[in-house]
């Protein structure tokens, strides 16, 4: 078995693997990339439920827009360095989640990472250990990273929409995501990643401010305030829906190709 097949087997993709042609042709800079991909039609399919036992409704755009934002607090957080930010998160009581958490889950990885993966929120194991994606879903995420030559902590940063565990692993409420948003926004500012990967519908809905299905969001580049963003399935969903691992693999290949092109475009400009 060749190396690729070994990786696919590791990811549980065999024998379902069908390589799709690169979704887009990317030439120049990020603007060109986004322009070229804006009209790309994603493969039409509706994924089944995201995660057993969770409310599947992503917050709709109007609901997100209507959330109250304390701009003074956000402005203060936007000036923090990494240490100040970490301390602020550790002591945060801005929403009700602080009352039930064991500890906050700030994020993990290289502070100069080109890759930023964003999930939904900590589960029980993450709450206990203080690190994102350390449970079963985290093991799959690590395998997904390895499949495209990445490793947690090396050029990769992993964070969540919310830093405290929602009780019972429910979806974060809009108000909870809103209170946490300035922390993630500052992490992104400090990191300046080249590419963001939104893991699952909750991450995508909060980052992109829409409630579209994963099926309509994956397979093309989005923009998170100018940073290219790709949407794929949440690893916890993939653990339950093995048939969609092949689509996640397509997304990872698309992400890897996009990163290569982003780096190529940067090299050409310098
Ligand atoms: N699911 C997430 O979205 N994030 C984690 O950190 C763990 C599980």
CSV table of C-alpha atoms and ligand atoms in Angstrom, one decimal:
chain,number,residue,atom,x,y,z
A,1,UNK,CA,0.0,0.0,0.0
A,2,UNK,CA,1.5,3.4,-0.9
A,3,UNK,CA,1.8,6.3,1.6
A,4,UNK,CA,-1.3,8.0,0.5
A,5,UNK,CA,-3.4,4.9,0.9
A,6,UNK,CA,-1.8,4.4,4.3
A,7,UNK,CA,-2.9,7.9,5.3
A,8,UNK,CA,-6.4,7.3,3.9
A,9,UNK,CA,-6.6,4.0,5.8
A,10,UNK,CA,-5.5,5.8,9.0
A,11,UNK,CA,-8.3,8.3,8.4
A,12,UNK,CA,-10.8,5.6,7.8
A,13,UNK,CA,-11.4,6.8,4.2
A,14,UNK,CA,-10.8,3.6,2.3
A,15,UNK,CA,-12.5,2.4,0.2
A,16,UNK,CA,-14.6,5.6,-0.2
A,17,UNK,CA,-11.8,7.9,-1.4
A,18,UNK,CA,-12.6,9.8,-4.6
A,19,UNK,CA,-10.2,12.7,-5.3
A,20,UNK,CA,-12.0,15.8,-6.6
A,21,UNK,CA,-10.1,18.1,-8.9
A,22,UNK,CA,-8.9,21.2,-7.2
A,23,UNK,CA,-12.0,23.2,-6.6
A,24,UNK,CA,-10.6,26.4,-7.9
A,25,UNK,CA,-7.7,27.8,-9.8
A,26,UNK,CA,-5.8,30.2,-7.7
A,27,UNK,CA,-3.3,32.5,-9.4
A,28,UNK,CA,-2.2,35.6,-7.6
A,29,UNK,CA,-2.9,37.3,-4.3
A,30,UNK,CA,-5.6,36.7,-1.8
A,31,UNK,CA,-7.9,39.2,-3.4
A,32,UNK,CA,-7.7,37.2,-6.7
A,33,UNK,CA,-8.2,34.0,-4.8
A,34,UNK,CA,-11.4,35.2,-3.2
A,35,UNK,CA,-12.6,36.8,-6.4
A,36,UNK,CA,-12.0,33.6,-8.4
A,37,UNK,CA,-13.7,31.4,-5.9
A,38,UNK,CA,-16.7,33.6,-5.2
A,39,UNK,CA,-18.8,32.0,-7.9
A,40,UNK,CA,-17.6,28.4,-7.4
A,41,UNK,CA,-20.5,26.1,-6.8
A,42,UNK,CA,-20.0,23.8,-3.8
A,43,UNK,CA,-21.0,20.2,-4.3
A,44,UNK,CA,-24.7,20.0,-3.4
A,45,UNK,CA,-25.5,17.8,-0.4
A,46,UNK,CA,-27.1,18.2,2.9
A,47,UNK,CA,-25.2,16.7,5.8
A,48,UNK,CA,-27.2,14.8,8.4
A,49,UNK,CA,-27.3,16.0,12.0
A,50,UNK,CA,-24.1,17.6,13.2
A,51,UNK,CA,-23.8,15.9,16.5
A,52,UNK,CA,-26.2,13.6,18.3
A,53,UNK,CA,-28.1,15.3,21.1
A,54,UNK,CA,-27.2,18.8,20.1
A,55,UNK,CA,-29.6,21.5,18.9
A,56,UNK,CA,-28.8,21.7,15.2
A,57,UNK,CA,-30.0,25.3,14.6
A,58,UNK,CA,-27.2,27.6,13.9
A,59,UNK,CA,-27.8,31.2,14.9
A,60,UNK,CA,-29.3,33.1,12.0
A,61,UNK,CA,-27.5,36.2,10.7
A,62,UNK,CA,-30.1,38.6,12.0
A,63,UNK,CA,-29.8,37.1,15.4
A,64,UNK,CA,-26.0,37.4,15.4
A,65,UNK,CA,-26.2,41.0,14.2
A,66,UNK,CA,-28.6,41.8,17.0
A,67,UNK,CA,-26.3,40.7,19.7
A,68,UNK,CA,-25.2,43.3,22.1
A,69,UNK,CA,-21.5,44.0,22.0
A,70,UNK,CA,-19.8,45.9,24.8
A,71,UNK,CA,-17.5,48.0,22.6
A,72,UNK,CA,-15.3,49.3,25.5
A,73,UNK,CA,-14.6,45.8,26.7
A,74,UNK,CA,-13.9,44.7,23.1
A,75,UNK,CA,-11.6,47.7,22.5
A,76,UNK,CA,-9.6,46.9,25.7
A,77,UNK,CA,-9.2,43.2,24.7
A,78,UNK,CA,-8.1,44.3,21.2
A,79,UNK,CA,-5.0,45.9,22.8
A,80,UNK,CA,-3.9,42.9,24.9
A,81,UNK,CA,-0.7,40.9,24.2
A,82,UNK,CA,-0.7,37.1,24.5
A,83,UNK,CA,-0.1,37.1,28.2
A,84,UNK,CA,-2.8,39.7,29.0
A,85,UNK,CA,-5.2,37.9,26.8
A,86,UNK,CA,-4.6,34.6,28.4
A,87,UNK,CA,-5.0,36.1,31.9
A,88,UNK,CA,-8.2,37.8,30.8
A,89,UNK,CA,-9.7,34.6,29.5
A,90,UNK,CA,-8.6,32.7,32.6
A,91,UNK,CA,-10.5,35.1,34.9
A,92,UNK,CA,-13.4,35.7,32.5
A,93,UNK,CA,-16.9,35.9,34.0
A,94,UNK,CA,-18.6,37.6,31.1
A,95,UNK,CA,-21.2,34.9,30.5
A,96,UNK,CA,-22.9,32.1,32.5
A,97,UNK,CA,-20.5,29.5,31.2
A,98,UNK,CA,-17.9,30.5,33.8
A,99,UNK,CA,-20.1,29.2,36.6
A,100,UNK,CA,-20.0,25.6,35.3
A,101,UNK,CA,-16.5,25.3,33.8
A,102,UNK,CA,-13.6,23.5,35.5
A,103,UNK,CA,-11.2,25.8,33.6
A,104,UNK,CA,-11.0,27.9,30.5
A,105,UNK,CA,-9.7,26.5,27.3
A,106,UNK,CA,-7.7,29.3,25.7
A,107,UNK,CA,-6.2,27.7,22.6
A,108,UNK,CA,-3.1,25.9,21.7
A,109,UNK,CA,-0.3,26.2,19.2
A,110,UNK,CA,2.4,28.3,17.7
A,111,UNK,CA,1.8,32.0,18.1
A,112,UNK,CA,3.1,32.6,14.5
A,113,UNK,CA,1.1,29.8,13.0
A,114,UNK,CA,0.0,30.0,9.4
A,115,UNK,CA,-2.9,27.7,10.0
A,116,UNK,CA,-5.8,28.4,12.4
A,117,UNK,CA,-8.4,25.7,13.1
A,118,UNK,CA,-11.5,26.9,15.0
A,119,UNK,CA,-14.0,24.5,16.6
A,120,UNK,CA,-17.1,25.1,18.6
A,121,UNK,CA,-16.3,24.9,22.3
A,122,UNK,CA,-14.6,22.6,24.8
A,123,UNK,CA,-16.1,19.3,25.8
A,124,UNK,CA,-15.7,17.4,29.1
A,125,UNK,CA,-12.1,16.4,28.4
A,126,UNK,CA,-11.0,19.8,27.2
A,127,UNK,CA,-12.7,21.3,30.3
A,128,UNK,CA,-10.7,19.0,32.5
A,129,UNK,CA,-7.4,19.4,30.7
A,130,UNK,CA,-7.6,23.0,29.6
A,131,UNK,CA,-6.6,22.3,26.0
A,132,UNK,CA,-8.9,22.2,22.9
A,133,UNK,CA,-9.6,19.0,21.0
A,134,UNK,CA,-8.0,16.5,23.3
A,135,UNK,CA,-10.9,14.0,23.4
A,136,UNK,CA,-11.9,11.5,20.6
A,137,UNK,CA,-12.7,14.3,18.2
A,138,UNK,CA,-9.3,15.8,19.0
A,139,UNK,CA,-7.5,12.5,18.1
A,140,UNK,CA,-9.3,12.6,14.7
A,141,UNK,CA,-8.3,16.2,14.3
A,142,UNK,CA,-4.7,15.3,14.9
A,143,UNK,CA,-5.0,12.6,12.3
A,144,UNK,CA,-6.5,15.1,9.9
A,145,UNK,CA,-3.7,17.5,10.5
A,146,UNK,CA,-1.1,14.7,10.0
A,147,UNK,CA,-2.7,13.7,6.7
A,148,UNK,CA,-1.8,17.1,5.3
A,149,UNK,CA,1.6,17.2,6.9
A,150,UNK,CA,0.6,19.3,9.9
A,151,UNK,CA,1.2,18.8,13.6
A,152,UNK,CA,-0.5,20.4,16.6
A,153,UNK,CA,1.8,23.1,17.9
A,154,UNK,CA,3.9,23.3,14.7
A,155,UNK,CA,2.6,26.0,12.4
A,156,UNK,CA,-0.9,25.2,13.6
A,157,UNK,CA,-3.1,27.0,16.2
A,158,UNK,CA,-6.3,25.5,17.5
A,159,UNK,CA,-9.0,27.5,19.2
A,160,UNK,CA,-12.8,27.5,19.7
A,161,UNK,CA,-15.7,29.9,19.3
A,162,UNK,CA,-16.2,29.8,23.1
A,163,UNK,CA,-13.5,29.2,25.8
A,164,UNK,CA,-15.6,27.5,28.4
A,165,UNK,CA,-17.5,24.3,28.1
A,166,UNK,CA,-21.2,24.6,27.4
A,167,UNK,CA,-22.9,22.2,29.9
A,168,UNK,CA,-23.9,18.9,28.4
A,169,UNK,CA,-21.9,19.7,25.3
A,170,UNK,CA,-24.8,21.8,24.0
A,171,UNK,CA,-24.1,24.4,21.3
A,172,UNK,CA,-22.9,27.8,22.7
A,173,UNK,CA,-25.8,30.3,23.0
A,174,UNK,CA,-25.4,33.4,20.8
A,175,UNK,CA,-24.8,35.6,23.9
A,176,UNK,CA,-22.0,33.3,25.0
A,177,UNK,CA,-20.4,33.4,21.6
A,178,UNK,CA,-20.7,37.1,21.6
A,179,UNK,CA,-19.0,37.6,24.9
A,180,UNK,CA,-16.2,35.3,23.8
A,181,UNK,CA,-15.8,36.9,20.4
A,182,UNK,CA,-13.3,39.6,21.4
A,183,UNK,CA,-10.9,37.0,22.7
A,184,UNK,CA,-11.0,35.0,19.5
A,185,UNK,CA,-10.8,38.2,17.4
A,186,UNK,CA,-7.6,39.2,19.4
A,187,UNK,CA,-6.1,35.8,19.0
A,188,UNK,CA,-6.6,36.1,15.2
A,189,UNK,CA,-5.1,39.6,15.2
A,190,UNK,CA,-2.0,38.4,17.1
A,191,UNK,CA,-1.6,35.2,15.1
A,192,UNK,CA,-2.3,36.7,11.6
A,193,UNK,CA,-2.8,33.3,10.2
A,194,UNK,CA,-2.6,32.8,6.4
A,195,UNK,CA,-5.6,30.4,6.4
A,196,UNK,CA,-8.5,29.7,8.8
A,197,UNK,CA,-10.3,26.4,8.9
A,198,UNK,CA,-13.8,26.5,10.4
A,199,UNK,CA,-14.7,23.1,11.9
A,200,UNK,CA,-18.4,22.5,11.7
A,201,UNK,CA,-21.5,24.6,11.3
A,202,UNK,CA,-21.3,26.5,14.6
A,203,UNK,CA,-17.8,27.7,13.9
A,204,UNK,CA,-18.7,28.6,10.4
A,205,UNK,CA,-22.0,30.4,11.4
A,206,UNK,CA,-20.3,32.5,14.0
A,207,UNK,CA,-17.3,33.4,11.9
A,208,UNK,CA,-19.1,34.0,8.7
A,209,UNK,CA,-22.3,35.5,10.3
A,210,UNK,CA,-24.6,33.2,8.4
A,211,UNK,CA,-26.6,30.1,9.0
A,212,UNK,CA,-26.0,28.3,5.7
A,213,UNK,CA,-25.5,24.6,5.7
A,214,UNK,CA,-22.0,23.1,5.7
A,215,UNK,CA,-22.8,21.7,2.2
A,216,UNK,CA,-23.3,25.1,0.8
A,217,UNK,CA,-20.2,26.5,2.5
A,218,UNK,CA,-17.6,23.9,1.9
A,219,UNK,CA,-15.6,23.6,-1.3
A,220,UNK,CA,-14.9,27.4,-1.7
A,221,UNK,CA,-12.9,30.1,-0.1
A,222,UNK,CA,-14.6,32.6,2.2
A,223,UNK,CA,-13.1,35.7,3.7
A,224,UNK,CA,-12.7,36.4,7.5
A,225,UNK,CA,-11.9,40.1,7.4
A,226,UNK,CA,-9.5,39.5,4.5
A,227,UNK,CA,-8.1,36.2,5.8
A,228,UNK,CA,-9.1,33.2,3.5
A,229,UNK,CA,-11.3,30.8,5.3
A,230,UNK,CA,-12.4,27.2,4.4
A,231,UNK,CA,-15.3,25.4,6.0
A,232,UNK,CA,-15.2,21.6,6.7
A,233,UNK,CA,-16.9,19.2,9.0
A,234,UNK,CA,-16.4,19.0,12.7
A,235,UNK,CA,-14.4,16.0,13.7
A,236,UNK,CA,-17.0,14.9,16.2
A,237,UNK,CA,-19.5,14.8,13.4
A,238,UNK,CA,-17.1,12.8,11.3
A,239,UNK,CA,-16.7,10.3,14.1
A,240,UNK,CA,-20.5,9.6,13.7
A,241,UNK,CA,-20.7,9.9,10.0
A,242,UNK,CA,-17.9,7.9,8.5
A,243,UNK,CA,-19.3,8.4,4.9
A,244,UNK,CA,-18.5,12.1,5.1
A,245,UNK,CA,-14.8,11.6,5.9
A,246,UNK,CA,-14.1,11.5,2.2
A,247,UNK,CA,-15.6,15.0,1.8
A,248,UNK,CA,-13.5,16.2,4.8
A,249,UNK,CA,-10.5,14.8,3.0
A,250,UNK,CA,-11.4,16.8,-0.1
A,251,UNK,CA,-11.6,19.9,2.1
A,252,UNK,CA,-8.2,19.2,3.6
A,253,UNK,CA,-6.7,18.8,0.1
A,254,UNK,CA,-8.3,22.0,-0.9
A,255,UNK,CA,-6.9,23.7,2.2
A,256,UNK,CA,-3.4,22.4,1.6
A,257,UNK,CA,-3.5,23.5,-2.1
A,258,UNK,CA,-4.8,26.9,-1.0
A,259,UNK,CA,-2.0,27.3,1.5
A,260,UNK,CA,0.6,26.3,-1.1
A,261,UNK,CA,-0.8,28.9,-3.4
A,262,UNK,CA,-1.0,31.6,-0.7
A,263,UNK,CA,2.6,31.0,0.1
A,264,UNK,CA,3.5,31.0,-3.6
A,265,UNK,CA,1.7,34.2,-4.1
A,266,UNK,CA,3.5,35.8,-1.1
A,267,UNK,CA,6.9,34.6,-2.4
A,268,UNK,CA,6.2,36.0,-5.8
A,269,UNK,CA,5.3,39.4,-4.3
A,270,UNK,CA,8.5,39.6,-2.2
B,1,LIG,N1,-15.2,20.1,20.1
B,1,LIG,C1,-14.9,21.4,19.9
B,1,LIG,O1,-15.5,22.1,19.1
B,1,LIG,N2,-13.8,21.9,20.5
B,1,LIG,C2,-13.1,21.2,21.3
B,1,LIG,O2,-12.1,21.8,21.8
B,1,LIG,C3,-13.4,19.9,21.6
B,1,LIG,C4,-14.5,19.3,21.0
